[in-house]
Amino acid sequence: MDSSRASRKIVRNVGWSILSKVAVFSLKFVSVPILARLLTPAEFGIVATGMIVVFFLLLIGGAGLSAGLIRAEREDPETQDTVFWTNLTVASVLGILLYFNAAFVAGLLGAPEAKWLLEIFAFLFPIYLGADVASSILSRRMAFAKDAFWNVVSEALGAIAAIAAALGGLGVWALILQQFVSAIVRWCGLMFASRYVPRFRFSSAKLRALFGYGSRIAGADFANFISFQSPLVVITRILGLSDAGAFSVANRLSDLPNQIVLSGLMGVLFPAFSTMADQPERRSRVLMQSTQMTSILLAPMLFGFGAVAEPAMNVVFGAQWTYAWPVLGLLAVAKGIMTPCGSFIPFLKATGHAGVLWWFALARAAVIVVGTWIGATLDGLIGVCLALCIANVFIMIGYAAVVFNVAKIPMRAAVDCVILPLGSAVAMAALVRILLGYARPHIASDLLLLLAGAAAGTVIYLLLMFATQRGALTSLLALRR
């Protein structure tokens, strides 16, 4: 496949992946505020705490085996069946262990009242892991249109079920139902789309061949999981479930831009980088382009979110959540700092640097845990979010130094990829924040204030981009064509 045709295929699949994320974003933009108005912060907090355990055990159960299927030179049905039955067996064992040790796990999380919820969530593991092989088959085939379709359908049906249950007065059960409906629909849909039918066969030799690479990937994913989820555990233990619920709601809203652009891009880049094993120069070029484009598109969304956090919180969630607007703003800034890193993890995974990924993820997890614990102790929720912002500055710099060194990308190109987009986004957000401060006494409506801030931010950022990065804008338009 020639270079231009391959590039078009990557861009097309990124488009499909991002399109699905836009659809999911739209669903969550409607469903999360509705649920937030019908449910209490404590109810959101207890479900968020329970899902931490689910995601943690899923990392252990998967052991990175699906990543090995994507990176393999060719599809092998026997290896796929081996991974499927391994995942299903491990998930079932983990579910049983959680069910009978729910009280102990809930106590570790600082939420003993979540025992009953963990017993219910114990049945989620086989459903989630059962879809891993089908998902990896679609990713390997770059069939992201099918994957996107079933992700949207599962999220839509889960959201509809949750809203209906909440309106029916079922309380926290609405959020539980949402998780089960989405997981079941996704599993069935991906199995149908991939045409994968597992057979009763198993190869210990092929499992061992995957396990070496997969275990390092799983170790890195585990460390990243600690980085992402430990703040909620720290908040639950030190500050309580209500503050955990406020953090969870703000985190969901601030993470929507990442779910639209970043997760869609990362899902495509890993198999794409894997196909360029014999083209290191081209792979480095794609890394540089994807890093720059991700920063250009995502950084203004997140830093802009931070600038308009106060009216956004009031408009989206209502008066009962107004107190949490600084949490929303700081979380958006913390995520904005990390926007250049969207292509780094797929690059390291695809180039076989799983060991580097593991050690860096471990160091990142340690910094996040210590920093958020200190922040929560000193200044509550605000302290946690400030600690995340400070830690992410050093983490982003470290990631960039490691990845650009591996890819042999010169420092000047790295500056163009990272510093200019982030600097433009920070300057835009600061100006918008100043403008909203002047406008607040004259605009009573939070909705109008939010729209004014979004419009001003768009104009300011485009002017800054035109002044500093005309070449990048030209490349973005070329990719669109």
XYZ file of C-alpha atoms in Angstrom:
481
model
C 0.000 0.000 0.000
C 1.484 3.380 -1.020
C 2.049 6.143 1.521
C -0.795 8.442 0.421
C -3.312 5.612 0.323
C -2.222 4.428 3.774
C -2.507 7.969 5.140
C -6.014 8.295 3.727
C -6.976 5.022 5.393
C -5.659 6.187 8.757
C -7.463 9.536 8.473
C -10.691 7.804 7.400
C -10.576 5.447 10.369
C -9.754 8.274 12.756
C -12.810 10.014 11.313
C -15.034 7.007 11.992
C -13.658 6.615 15.485
C -14.110 10.293 16.314
C -17.605 10.256 14.782
C -18.605 7.529 17.220
C -17.124 9.529 20.076
C -19.092 12.607 18.971
C -22.282 10.538 19.029
C -21.421 9.129 22.463
C -20.527 12.648 23.626
C -23.924 13.898 22.478
C -25.653 11.115 24.382
C -23.702 11.836 27.551
C -24.180 15.567 27.133
C -27.907 14.885 27.354
C -27.999 11.931 29.762
C -25.439 12.954 32.401
C -27.070 16.322 33.213
C -30.511 14.653 33.360
C -29.231 11.991 35.737
C -27.352 14.597 37.777
C -30.626 16.461 38.342
C -32.476 13.281 39.330
C -29.802 11.677 41.516
C -27.693 12.874 44.447
C -23.895 13.371 44.625
C -23.653 10.416 47.021
C -25.403 8.122 44.496
C -22.973 9.159 41.771
C -20.120 8.668 44.218
C -21.053 5.111 45.189
C -21.338 3.960 41.554
C -18.092 5.717 40.594
C -16.359 3.943 43.479
C -17.754 0.574 42.383
C -16.650 1.075 38.772
C -13.072 1.642 39.950
C -13.016 -1.970 41.143
C -14.526 -3.180 37.863
C -11.925 -1.414 35.716
C -9.101 -2.519 37.994
C -10.000 -6.194 37.798
C -10.562 -5.933 34.047
C -6.938 -4.864 33.654
C -5.809 -7.909 35.588
C -8.170 -10.221 33.721
C -7.204 -9.023 30.239
C -3.436 -9.106 30.931
C -2.797 -7.173 27.689
C -3.576 -10.253 25.559
C -5.887 -8.366 23.200
C -3.114 -5.862 22.443
C -0.966 -8.835 21.410
C -3.679 -9.964 18.971
C -3.709 -6.521 17.336
C 0.077 -6.372 17.021
C 0.494 -9.937 15.676
C 1.695 -10.355 12.072
C -1.411 -12.296 11.031
C -4.751 -13.446 12.373
C -4.740 -16.891 13.959
C -8.146 -18.358 14.937
C -6.613 -20.733 17.473
C -4.830 -17.871 19.239
C -8.055 -15.848 19.242
C -9.951 -18.747 20.856
C -7.182 -19.194 23.410
C -7.421 -15.543 24.433
C -11.228 -15.643 24.520
C -11.443 -18.633 26.884
C -8.577 -17.320 29.002
C -10.296 -13.968 29.417
C -13.648 -15.561 30.208
C -12.185 -17.939 32.780
C -10.134 -15.289 34.552
C -13.075 -12.860 34.548
C -15.346 -15.469 36.120
C -12.804 -16.255 38.839
C -12.297 -12.552 39.598
C -16.057 -12.031 39.745
C -16.448 -14.871 42.271
C -13.597 -13.515 44.397
C -15.106 -10.033 44.404
C -18.575 -11.321 45.286
C -17.345 -13.141 48.383
C -14.922 -10.365 49.420
C -17.083 -7.340 48.640
C -17.129 -6.105 52.243
C -13.330 -6.170 52.481
C -12.851 -4.347 49.149
C -15.470 -1.718 50.024
C -13.675 -1.105 53.305
C -10.359 -0.601 51.499
C -11.995 2.035 49.311
C -13.321 3.855 52.360
C -16.934 3.186 51.322
C -18.272 0.199 53.339
C -21.796 1.081 52.197
C -20.777 0.038 48.658
C -20.619 -3.677 49.590
C -23.948 -4.569 47.987
C -23.029 -2.678 44.806
C -19.736 -4.570 44.421
C -21.619 -7.856 44.741
C -23.779 -6.827 41.781
C -20.852 -5.520 39.738
C -19.082 -8.868 40.194
C -21.252 -10.138 37.325
C -19.977 -7.442 34.932
C -16.504 -8.939 34.383
C -17.381 -11.797 31.997
C -19.557 -9.412 29.965
C -16.843 -6.786 29.574
C -13.945 -9.167 28.867
C -16.052 -11.365 26.603
C -15.989 -8.618 23.963
C -12.202 -8.081 23.980
C -11.302 -10.553 21.229
C -14.035 -9.325 18.881
C -12.932 -5.722 19.470
C -9.267 -6.567 18.777
C -10.244 -8.332 15.520
C -12.067 -5.224 14.293
C -9.139 -2.983 15.337
C -6.642 -5.202 13.540
C -8.757 -5.064 10.371
C -9.084 -1.273 10.792
C -12.861 -1.824 10.694
C -13.580 1.142 12.915
C -16.903 1.960 11.263
C -18.402 -1.242 12.686
C -16.793 -0.725 16.070
C -18.073 2.860 16.116
C -21.626 1.808 15.269
C -21.925 -0.686 18.125
C -20.281 1.642 20.630
C -22.888 4.274 19.838
C -25.784 1.795 19.978
C -24.647 0.370 23.324
C -24.174 3.814 24.880
C -27.532 5.002 23.554
C -29.479 2.053 24.896
C -27.660 2.248 28.233
C -28.446 5.971 28.560
C -32.104 5.448 27.646
C -32.428 2.651 30.205
C -30.781 4.792 32.906
C -32.961 7.846 32.293
C -36.121 5.722 32.228
C -35.135 4.042 35.492
C -34.257 7.373 37.142
C -37.585 8.890 36.083
C -39.249 5.800 37.515
C -37.727 6.583 40.898
C -35.198 3.733 40.996
C -32.394 6.002 42.219
C -28.914 4.517 42.093
C -30.251 1.437 40.275
C -30.541 3.635 37.170
C -26.746 3.939 36.988
C -26.311 0.203 37.611
C -28.754 -0.658 34.831
C -26.873 1.660 32.465
C -23.630 -0.278 32.939
C -25.195 -3.692 32.355
C -27.254 -2.697 29.306
C -24.294 -0.997 27.602
C -21.944 -3.927 28.295
C -24.371 -6.601 27.031
C -25.297 -4.726 23.855
C -21.630 -3.979 23.083
C -20.611 -7.640 23.486
C -23.387 -8.935 21.250
C -22.815 -6.227 18.653
C -19.046 -6.677 18.386
C -19.359 -10.469 18.126
C -21.824 -9.998 15.265
C -19.747 -7.317 13.507
C -16.489 -9.302 13.674
C -18.172 -12.594 12.690
C -16.157 -14.173 15.464
C -17.529 -17.470 16.819
C -15.328 -18.969 19.558
C -14.520 -22.666 19.366
C -13.532 -24.969 22.225
C -9.765 -25.021 21.662
C -6.807 -23.802 23.647
C -3.047 -23.563 23.052
C -0.810 -22.986 26.077
C 2.162 -22.352 23.769
C 0.372 -19.526 21.963
C -0.821 -18.086 25.248
C 2.779 -17.971 26.521
C 3.891 -16.279 23.293
C 1.361 -13.490 23.847
C 1.846 -13.236 27.578
C 5.394 -11.815 27.500
C 4.383 -8.720 25.537
C 0.879 -8.579 26.950
C 1.974 -8.684 30.590
C 4.154 -5.587 30.126
C 1.288 -3.768 28.410
C -1.058 -4.859 31.200
C 1.461 -3.604 33.764
C 1.584 -0.193 32.087
C -2.223 -0.115 31.815
C -2.453 -1.016 35.498
C -0.139 1.866 36.459
C -2.104 4.252 34.227
C -5.295 3.001 35.838
C -3.891 3.963 39.238
C -3.043 7.406 37.856
C -6.569 7.960 36.556
C -8.583 6.373 39.380
C -6.523 6.996 42.515
C -7.778 10.603 42.954
C -11.325 9.283 43.383
C -10.168 6.698 45.928
C -8.198 9.367 47.816
C -11.234 11.672 47.844
C -13.553 8.875 49.011
C -11.267 7.913 51.879
C -10.386 11.439 53.049
C -13.352 13.610 52.037
C -16.345 11.226 51.726
C -18.819 10.010 49.099
C -20.469 13.395 48.436
C -17.164 14.973 47.426
C -16.397 11.832 45.415
C -19.696 12.305 43.582
C -18.892 15.965 42.828
C -15.460 14.974 41.533
C -16.989 12.179 39.436
C -19.556 14.468 37.798
C -16.987 17.208 37.071
C -14.553 14.599 35.764
C -17.175 13.167 33.406
C -17.943 16.565 31.926
C -14.311 17.701 31.625
C -13.364 14.373 30.027
C -15.857 14.612 27.166
C -13.402 16.347 24.756
C -10.893 13.571 25.461
C -13.527 10.945 24.757
C -14.348 12.576 21.443
C -10.866 13.168 20.034
C -8.238 11.433 22.151
C -9.741 7.995 22.704
C -10.795 7.803 19.062
C -7.315 8.729 17.884
C -5.513 6.333 20.246
C -7.705 3.423 19.177
C -6.687 3.916 15.534
C -3.027 4.845 16.026
C -1.990 1.626 17.790
C -2.893 -0.710 14.881
C -1.711 1.953 12.391
C 1.729 2.273 14.031
C 1.905 -1.521 14.219
C 1.610 -1.784 10.426
C 4.614 0.568 9.971
C 7.183 -1.699 11.649
C 9.441 -1.625 8.567
C 8.994 2.144 7.980
C 10.531 3.916 11.009
C 10.863 7.300 9.294
C 7.246 7.296 8.198
C 6.120 6.183 11.645
C 8.000 9.072 13.246
C 6.449 11.476 10.776
C 2.950 10.194 11.561
C 3.748 10.507 15.281
C 4.738 14.149 14.851
C 1.671 14.965 12.740
C -0.764 13.205 15.061
C 0.753 14.871 18.138
C 0.492 18.302 16.584
C -3.045 17.828 15.268
C -4.262 16.398 18.572
C -2.824 19.358 20.458
C -4.294 21.862 18.013
C -7.778 20.343 18.208
C -7.966 19.238 21.835
C -5.995 21.805 23.866
C -8.351 24.735 23.100
C -11.387 22.617 24.006
C -10.015 21.700 27.417
C -8.375 24.997 28.383
C -11.471 26.781 27.067
C -13.599 24.478 29.241
C -11.557 25.635 32.208
C -12.184 29.281 31.324
C -16.000 28.904 31.182
C -16.333 26.347 34.001
C -18.532 28.507 36.255
C -21.388 29.196 33.817
C -20.978 25.711 32.292
C -21.546 24.009 35.662
C -24.668 26.051 36.336
C -26.137 25.525 32.872
C -25.413 21.807 32.534
C -25.980 20.445 36.053
C -28.061 23.015 37.895
C -27.812 24.896 41.156
C -27.084 21.886 43.407
C -23.715 21.434 41.667
C -22.681 25.114 41.460
C -20.167 24.776 44.300
C -18.109 22.317 42.207
C -17.309 24.674 39.309
C -13.656 25.240 40.399
C -13.231 21.446 40.367
C -14.520 21.316 36.784
C -12.227 24.149 35.709
C -9.075 22.703 37.258
C -9.781 19.185 35.961
C -10.187 20.566 32.439
C -6.843 22.371 32.747
C -5.154 19.219 34.079
C -6.417 17.230 31.083
C -5.491 20.043 28.695
C -1.857 19.870 29.837
C -1.751 16.201 28.773
C -3.214 16.645 25.270
C 0.080 16.150 23.382
C 0.404 12.685 24.948
C -2.477 11.165 22.977
C -0.191 9.584 20.404
C 2.683 8.701 22.770
C 1.231 5.564 24.378
C 0.114 3.968 21.059
C 3.569 4.712 19.616
C 5.443 3.058 22.502
C 3.088 0.061 22.460
C 3.441 -0.453 18.706
C 7.233 -0.038 18.653
C 7.776 -2.710 21.314
C 8.821 -0.315 24.083
C 6.415 -1.861 26.582
C 9.133 -1.838 29.252
C 9.652 1.916 28.894
C 5.889 2.395 29.005
C 5.656 0.315 32.178
C 8.355 2.145 34.132
C 7.133 5.566 33.081
C 3.518 4.686 33.943
C 4.656 3.396 37.348
C 6.495 6.647 38.116
C 3.457 8.628 36.965
C 1.157 6.623 39.259
C 3.413 7.242 42.264
C 3.490 10.991 41.610
C -0.302 11.198 41.205
C -1.099 9.177 44.342
C 1.284 11.130 46.590
C 0.334 14.491 45.088
C -3.434 14.031 45.346
C -3.190 12.664 48.878
C -1.244 15.765 49.955
C -3.632 18.021 48.052
C -6.746 16.451 49.621
C -5.238 16.752 53.102
C -4.267 20.407 52.681
C -7.137 21.858 50.633
C -9.852 19.274 49.941
C -11.196 18.902 46.402
C -9.423 22.024 45.150
C -6.131 20.702 46.504
C -6.580 17.419 44.632
C -7.202 19.222 41.340
C -4.268 21.611 41.809
C -2.022 18.641 42.533
C -3.175 16.998 39.277
C -2.361 20.160 37.295
C 1.143 20.438 38.752
C 1.906 16.734 38.359
C 0.687 16.682 34.746
C 3.122 19.419 33.724
C 6.092 17.249 34.705
C 4.491 14.068 33.346
C 3.855 15.629 29.932
C 7.425 16.940 29.680
C 8.798 13.538 30.636
C 6.603 11.678 28.138
C 7.576 14.048 25.330
C 11.304 13.727 26.076
C 11.168 9.913 26.083
C 8.995 9.475 22.994
C 10.712 12.059 20.804
C 14.065 10.548 21.723
C 12.857 7.058 20.712
C 11.404 8.428 17.465
C 14.567 10.511 16.782
C 12.550 13.706 16.326
C 14.618 16.932 16.654
C 13.889 19.427 19.428
C 12.648 22.168 17.074
C 9.994 19.883 15.629
C 9.009 18.835 19.153
C 8.489 22.494 20.097
C 6.256 23.023 17.056
C 4.236 19.896 17.974
C 3.742 20.655 21.648
C 4.683 24.106 22.914
C 3.002 26.315 20.307
C -0.470 24.681 20.455
C -0.443 24.544 24.262
C 0.816 28.119 24.564
C -1.896 29.383 22.210
C -4.591 27.501 24.148
C -3.386 28.831 27.524
C -3.279 32.412 26.211
C -6.786 32.029 24.773
C -8.186 30.659 28.042
C -6.615 33.465 30.083
C -8.088 36.125 27.794
C -11.543 34.508 27.872
C -11.444 34.352 31.670
C -10.591 38.065 31.837
C -13.372 38.944 29.365
C -15.951 36.939 31.324
C -14.911 38.746 34.505
C -15.756 42.068 32.850
C -18.952 40.705 31.282
C -20.391 39.033 34.413
C -21.991 42.228 35.888
C -23.671 42.990 32.557
C -24.901 39.485 31.557
C -27.280 37.893 34.052
C -27.875 34.659 32.142
C -25.304 31.879 32.636
C -26.263 30.429 29.247
C -25.529 33.710 27.464
C -22.287 34.055 29.393
C -21.270 30.522 28.369
C -22.071 31.177 24.701
C -20.216 34.497 24.776
C -17.153 32.812 26.280
C -17.205 30.024 23.688
C -17.521 32.479 20.824
C -14.741 34.734 22.128
C -12.469 31.731 22.702
C -12.998 30.442 19.165
C -12.125 33.790 17.585
C -9.091 34.380 19.818
C -7.666 30.897 19.246
C -8.074 31.070 15.474
C -6.253 34.412 15.428
C -3.431 32.988 17.545
C -3.193 29.924 15.329
C -3.071 32.036 12.185
C -0.317 34.150 13.707
C 1.866 31.280 14.955
C 1.010 28.068 13.072
C -0.122 28.696 9.531
C 1.709 25.592 8.349
C -0.191 23.407 10.803
C -3.520 24.861 9.673
C -2.588 24.145 6.065
C -1.734 20.540 6.966
C -5.028 20.163 8.844
C -6.977 21.354 5.830
C -4.996 18.992 3.608
C -5.882 16.047 5.882
C -9.538 17.077 5.731
C -9.435 16.989 1.925
